[in-house]
Amino acid sequence: MRGGVAVLLAVLVCVTAWGVLRDGDPEQPQQTTARTPDGALTFAMPATWRTRACPADEGDCLRVTSPDMTEAEAATVAFLPPNPVEGTPVDALVNPGVTVPGSTSVTVDGLPATRLDPDEQQGQDAILVAGRARTAVGSTFMVLCPVGGDPESSRAMCDQILRTLKVTR
């Protein structure tokens, strides 16, 4: 009889632990998946964040804000087709032969990318991360996060997008 009670107790503990682990931390907000209109880029975001359309000429693009951010502080997540004009700033960032002062090499979804953080001396007030696409030759992915009134929230948003960003093309 004692063995049966011990087994039942063990099963109850395991089921309870599984339920807690499955539900996650109750302090963590519920996550949802955001994707650019053509689906080239996806990422996880809290359900409280909102997505907005980009201007039509910005490629496969999505803008993202948290409830406490203004429209001007929205992060931009974009998949850009090959640029017919060489020598743009994004081209320099994704070119492995070019070193951009103040940039750091990072990995996004297994792909090499370059990150520029805000630098008041250079007049840069946003986080910019860019890299070459997975399969679409000459295309790039880019995340641009203005660091506005609440720099800590802007950085946290950008880091969340970059940690979970998936480049499907």
PDB file of C-alpha atoms in Angstrom:
ATOM      1  CA  MET A   1       0.000   0.000   0.000  1.00  0.00           C
ATOM      2  CA  ARG A   2       2.774   2.447   0.893  1.00  0.00           C
ATOM      3  CA  GLY A   3       4.428   1.716  -2.459  1.00  0.00           C
ATOM      4  CA  GLY A   4       1.203   2.620  -4.279  1.00  0.00           C
ATOM      5  CA  VAL A   5       0.903   5.901  -2.370  1.00  0.00           C
ATOM      6  CA  ALA A   6       4.535   6.720  -3.161  1.00  0.00           C
ATOM      7  CA  VAL A   7       3.949   6.046  -6.858  1.00  0.00           C
ATOM      8  CA  LEU A   8       0.786   8.209  -6.856  1.00  0.00           C
ATOM      9  CA  LEU A   9       2.665  11.005  -5.106  1.00  0.00           C
ATOM     10  CA  ALA A  10       5.509  10.782  -7.625  1.00  0.00           C
ATOM     11  CA  VAL A  11       3.040  10.903 -10.525  1.00  0.00           C
ATOM     12  CA  LEU A  12       1.257  13.903  -8.969  1.00  0.00           C
ATOM     13  CA  VAL A  13       4.569  15.771  -8.546  1.00  0.00           C
ATOM     14  CA  CYS A  14       5.573  15.016 -12.149  1.00  0.00           C
ATOM     15  CA  VAL A  15       2.218  16.131 -13.566  1.00  0.00           C
ATOM     16  CA  THR A  16       2.310  19.338 -11.521  1.00  0.00           C
ATOM     17  CA  ALA A  17       5.892  20.082 -12.616  1.00  0.00           C
ATOM     18  CA  TRP A  18       4.998  19.406 -16.256  1.00  0.00           C
ATOM     19  CA  GLY A  19       2.040  21.793 -16.015  1.00  0.00           C
ATOM     20  CA  VAL A  20       4.184  24.556 -14.542  1.00  0.00           C
ATOM     21  CA  LEU A  21       6.903  24.088 -17.175  1.00  0.00           C
ATOM     22  CA  ARG A  22       4.376  23.925 -20.005  1.00  0.00           C
ATOM     23  CA  ASP A  23       2.637  27.126 -18.933  1.00  0.00           C
ATOM     24  CA  GLY A  24       5.935  28.930 -18.433  1.00  0.00           C
ATOM     25  CA  ASP A  25       6.561  31.818 -16.120  1.00  0.00           C
ATOM     26  CA  PRO A  26       3.281  33.588 -15.371  1.00  0.00           C
ATOM     27  CA  GLU A  27       5.230  36.872 -15.323  1.00  0.00           C
ATOM     28  CA  GLN A  28       6.237  36.402 -18.987  1.00  0.00           C
ATOM     29  CA  PRO A  29       3.805  37.913 -21.489  1.00  0.00           C
ATOM     30  CA  GLN A  30       2.135  35.665 -24.023  1.00  0.00           C
ATOM     31  CA  GLN A  31       4.098  35.487 -27.271  1.00  0.00           C
ATOM     32  CA  THR A  32       2.826  35.669 -30.825  1.00  0.00           C
ATOM     33  CA  THR A  33       4.586  35.333 -34.167  1.00  0.00           C
ATOM     34  CA  ALA A  34       4.914  38.344 -36.437  1.00  0.00           C
ATOM     35  CA  ARG A  35       5.863  38.085 -40.091  1.00  0.00           C
ATOM     36  CA  THR A  36       6.619  40.471 -42.891  1.00  0.00           C
ATOM     37  CA  PRO A  37       3.859  40.576 -45.554  1.00  0.00           C
ATOM     38  CA  ASP A  38       5.668  38.196 -47.936  1.00  0.00           C
ATOM     39  CA  GLY A  39       6.822  36.000 -45.041  1.00  0.00           C
ATOM     40  CA  ALA A  40      10.570  36.361 -45.615  1.00  0.00           C
ATOM     41  CA  LEU A  41      11.124  37.286 -41.953  1.00  0.00           C
ATOM     42  CA  THR A  42       9.363  36.077 -38.823  1.00  0.00           C
ATOM     43  CA  PHE A  43       9.977  36.730 -35.132  1.00  0.00           C
ATOM     44  CA  ALA A  44       8.355  36.238 -31.736  1.00  0.00           C
ATOM     45  CA  MET A  45       6.910  39.207 -29.911  1.00  0.00           C
ATOM     46  CA  PRO A  46       4.749  39.785 -26.845  1.00  0.00           C
ATOM     47  CA  ALA A  47       1.043  39.783 -27.672  1.00  0.00           C
ATOM     48  CA  THR A  48       0.819  43.386 -26.409  1.00  0.00           C
ATOM     49  CA  TRP A  49       3.101  44.691 -29.176  1.00  0.00           C
ATOM     50  CA  ARG A  50       1.461  46.001 -32.329  1.00  0.00           C
ATOM     51  CA  THR A  51       2.523  45.689 -35.950  1.00  0.00           C
ATOM     52  CA  ARG A  52       2.063  48.379 -38.541  1.00  0.00           C
ATOM     53  CA  ALA A  53       2.482  48.480 -42.292  1.00  0.00           C
ATOM     54  CA  CYS A  54       5.522  50.108 -43.848  1.00  0.00           C
ATOM     55  CA  PRO A  55       5.338  52.510 -46.783  1.00  0.00           C
ATOM     56  CA  ALA A  56       4.792  50.551 -50.003  1.00  0.00           C
ATOM     57  CA  ASP A  57       8.293  51.243 -51.364  1.00  0.00           C
ATOM     58  CA  GLU A  58      10.157  49.653 -48.441  1.00  0.00           C
ATOM     59  CA  GLY A  59      10.068  46.030 -49.657  1.00  0.00           C
ATOM     60  CA  ASP A  60       8.838  43.157 -47.491  1.00  0.00           C
ATOM     61  CA  CYS A  61       8.612  45.214 -44.329  1.00  0.00           C
ATOM     62  CA  LEU A  62       6.870  45.419 -40.973  1.00  0.00           C
ATOM     63  CA  ARG A  63       6.971  48.056 -38.220  1.00  0.00           C
ATOM     64  CA  VAL A  64       6.582  47.113 -34.556  1.00  0.00           C
ATOM     65  CA  THR A  65       5.743  49.100 -31.420  1.00  0.00           C
ATOM     66  CA  SER A  66       5.121  48.269 -27.800  1.00  0.00           C
ATOM     67  CA  PRO A  67       2.132  49.901 -26.058  1.00  0.00           C
ATOM     68  CA  ASP A  68       4.304  52.639 -24.511  1.00  0.00           C
ATOM     69  CA  MET A  69       6.091  53.650 -27.743  1.00  0.00           C
ATOM     70  CA  THR A  70       5.180  56.331 -30.228  1.00  0.00           C
ATOM     71  CA  GLU A  71       4.893  55.654 -33.957  1.00  0.00           C
ATOM     72  CA  ALA A  72       8.248  57.409 -34.465  1.00  0.00           C
ATOM     73  CA  GLU A  73       9.887  54.877 -32.115  1.00  0.00           C
ATOM     74  CA  ALA A  74       8.617  51.841 -34.056  1.00  0.00           C
ATOM     75  CA  ALA A  75      11.203  49.223 -35.003  1.00  0.00           C
ATOM     76  CA  THR A  76      11.398  48.337 -38.693  1.00  0.00           C
ATOM     77  CA  VAL A  77      12.001  44.738 -39.797  1.00  0.00           C
ATOM     78  CA  ALA A  78      12.625  44.503 -43.550  1.00  0.00           C
ATOM     79  CA  PHE A  79      13.673  42.072 -46.265  1.00  0.00           C
ATOM     80  CA  LEU A  80      15.131  44.081 -49.113  1.00  0.00           C
ATOM     81  CA  PRO A  81      15.644  42.914 -52.719  1.00  0.00           C
ATOM     82  CA  PRO A  82      19.031  43.354 -54.367  1.00  0.00           C
ATOM     83  CA  ASN A  83      19.929  47.016 -54.538  1.00  0.00           C
ATOM     84  CA  PRO A  84      20.458  48.236 -58.113  1.00  0.00           C
ATOM     85  CA  VAL A  85      22.609  51.104 -56.793  1.00  0.00           C
ATOM     86  CA  GLU A  86      25.797  49.896 -55.131  1.00  0.00           C
ATOM     87  CA  GLY A  87      27.414  51.815 -52.328  1.00  0.00           C
ATOM     88  CA  THR A  88      24.469  52.469 -50.026  1.00  0.00           C
ATOM     89  CA  PRO A  89      25.113  52.340 -46.260  1.00  0.00           C
ATOM     90  CA  VAL A  90      23.369  48.956 -45.956  1.00  0.00           C
ATOM     91  CA  ASP A  91      25.590  47.561 -48.739  1.00  0.00           C
ATOM     92  CA  ALA A  92      28.636  48.587 -46.715  1.00  0.00           C
ATOM     93  CA  LEU A  93      27.266  46.874 -43.602  1.00  0.00           C
ATOM     94  CA  VAL A  94      26.684  43.522 -45.303  1.00  0.00           C
ATOM     95  CA  ASN A  95      29.902  43.508 -47.333  1.00  0.00           C
ATOM     96  CA  PRO A  96      32.419  41.271 -45.514  1.00  0.00           C
ATOM     97  CA  GLY A  97      35.315  43.179 -47.108  1.00  0.00           C
ATOM     98  CA  VAL A  98      34.267  46.523 -45.617  1.00  0.00           C
ATOM     99  CA  THR A  99      34.834  47.504 -42.002  1.00  0.00           C
ATOM    100  CA  VAL A 100      32.349  50.057 -40.763  1.00  0.00           C
ATOM    101  CA  PRO A 101      33.678  52.053 -37.787  1.00  0.00           C
ATOM    102  CA  GLY A 102      31.766  51.246 -34.591  1.00  0.00           C
ATOM    103  CA  SER A 103      30.150  48.104 -36.007  1.00  0.00           C
ATOM    104  CA  THR A 104      30.214  44.644 -34.473  1.00  0.00           C
ATOM    105  CA  SER A 105      29.756  41.269 -36.118  1.00  0.00           C
ATOM    106  CA  VAL A 106      26.725  39.324 -34.887  1.00  0.00           C
ATOM    107  CA  THR A 107      24.845  36.206 -35.913  1.00  0.00           C
ATOM    108  CA  VAL A 108      21.118  36.336 -36.678  1.00  0.00           C
ATOM    109  CA  ASP A 109      19.371  33.019 -37.339  1.00  0.00           C
ATOM    110  CA  GLY A 110      22.750  31.467 -38.155  1.00  0.00           C
ATOM    111  CA  LEU A 111      23.592  34.188 -40.685  1.00  0.00           C
ATOM    112  CA  PRO A 112      26.432  36.688 -40.344  1.00  0.00           C
ATOM    113  CA  ALA A 113      25.256  40.245 -39.826  1.00  0.00           C
ATOM    114  CA  THR A 114      26.624  43.584 -38.741  1.00  0.00           C
ATOM    115  CA  ARG A 115      25.285  45.683 -35.873  1.00  0.00           C
ATOM    116  CA  LEU A 116      25.649  49.409 -35.337  1.00  0.00           C
ATOM    117  CA  ASP A 117      24.574  50.791 -31.983  1.00  0.00           C
ATOM    118  CA  PRO A 118      23.653  54.435 -31.348  1.00  0.00           C
ATOM    119  CA  ASP A 119      26.581  56.829 -31.412  1.00  0.00           C
ATOM    120  CA  GLU A 120      25.804  60.444 -30.630  1.00  0.00           C
ATOM    121  CA  GLN A 121      29.173  61.605 -31.987  1.00  0.00           C
ATOM    122  CA  GLN A 122      28.363  60.039 -35.370  1.00  0.00           C
ATOM    123  CA  GLY A 123      24.774  61.299 -35.282  1.00  0.00           C
ATOM    124  CA  GLN A 124      23.326  57.777 -35.145  1.00  0.00           C
ATOM    125  CA  ASP A 125      20.279  57.474 -32.877  1.00  0.00           C
ATOM    126  CA  ALA A 126      19.180  53.938 -33.763  1.00  0.00           C
ATOM    127  CA  ILE A 127      20.299  50.329 -33.595  1.00  0.00           C
ATOM    128  CA  LEU A 128      20.835  48.988 -37.106  1.00  0.00           C
ATOM    129  CA  VAL A 129      21.457  45.315 -37.888  1.00  0.00           C
ATOM    130  CA  ALA A 130      21.834  44.081 -41.460  1.00  0.00           C
ATOM    131  CA  GLY A 131      22.896  40.849 -43.126  1.00  0.00           C
ATOM    132  CA  ARG A 132      22.663  38.939 -46.382  1.00  0.00           C
ATOM    133  CA  ALA A 133      19.607  36.792 -46.985  1.00  0.00           C
ATOM    134  CA  ARG A 134      19.690  33.008 -46.778  1.00  0.00           C
ATOM    135  CA  THR A 135      18.784  32.059 -50.367  1.00  0.00           C
ATOM    136  CA  ALA A 136      17.742  35.203 -52.251  1.00  0.00           C
ATOM    137  CA  VAL A 137      21.082  36.244 -53.765  1.00  0.00           C
ATOM    138  CA  GLY A 138      21.848  39.910 -53.207  1.00  0.00           C
ATOM    139  CA  SER A 139      18.888  40.437 -50.871  1.00  0.00           C
ATOM    140  CA  THR A 140      19.373  41.650 -47.309  1.00  0.00           C
ATOM    141  CA  PHE A 141      17.505  41.585 -44.046  1.00  0.00           C
ATOM    142  CA  MET A 142      17.547  44.614 -41.812  1.00  0.00           C
ATOM    143  CA  VAL A 143      16.291  45.575 -38.365  1.00  0.00           C
ATOM    144  CA  LEU A 144      16.240  49.271 -37.481  1.00  0.00           C
ATOM    145  CA  CYS A 145      15.316  50.293 -33.942  1.00  0.00           C
ATOM    146  CA  PRO A 146      15.195  54.018 -33.116  1.00  0.00           C
ATOM    147  CA  VAL A 147      16.340  54.647 -29.564  1.00  0.00           C
ATOM    148  CA  GLY A 148      13.807  57.242 -28.462  1.00  0.00           C
ATOM    149  CA  GLY A 149      12.410  58.510 -25.197  1.00  0.00           C
ATOM    150  CA  ASP A 150      12.991  55.204 -23.384  1.00  0.00           C
ATOM    151  CA  PRO A 151      16.315  53.804 -24.626  1.00  0.00           C
ATOM    152  CA  GLU A 152      16.088  50.736 -22.368  1.00  0.00           C
ATOM    153  CA  SER A 153      12.717  49.687 -23.839  1.00  0.00           C
ATOM    154  CA  SER A 154      13.939  50.342 -27.384  1.00  0.00           C
ATOM    155  CA  ARG A 155      17.016  48.180 -26.835  1.00  0.00           C
ATOM    156  CA  ALA A 156      14.936  45.413 -25.213  1.00  0.00           C
ATOM    157  CA  MET A 157      12.522  45.418 -28.165  1.00  0.00           C
ATOM    158  CA  CYS A 158      15.356  45.268 -30.686  1.00  0.00           C
ATOM    159  CA  ASP A 159      17.107  42.462 -28.801  1.00  0.00           C
ATOM    160  CA  GLN A 160      13.832  40.462 -28.618  1.00  0.00           C
ATOM    161  CA  ILE A 161      13.354  40.785 -32.384  1.00  0.00           C
ATOM    162  CA  LEU A 162      16.972  39.847 -33.143  1.00  0.00           C
ATOM    163  CA  ARG A 163      16.989  36.861 -30.744  1.00  0.00           C
ATOM    164  CA  THR A 164      13.939  35.332 -32.391  1.00  0.00           C
ATOM    165  CA  LEU A 165      14.280  36.536 -36.002  1.00  0.00           C
ATOM    166  CA  LYS A 166      14.028  33.787 -38.630  1.00  0.00           C
ATOM    167  CA  VAL A 167      15.158  34.503 -42.180  1.00  0.00           C
ATOM    168  CA  THR A 168      13.177  32.166 -44.433  1.00  0.00           C
ATOM    169  CA  ARG A 169      14.715  33.191 -47.765  1.00  0.00           C
TER     170      ARG A 169
END
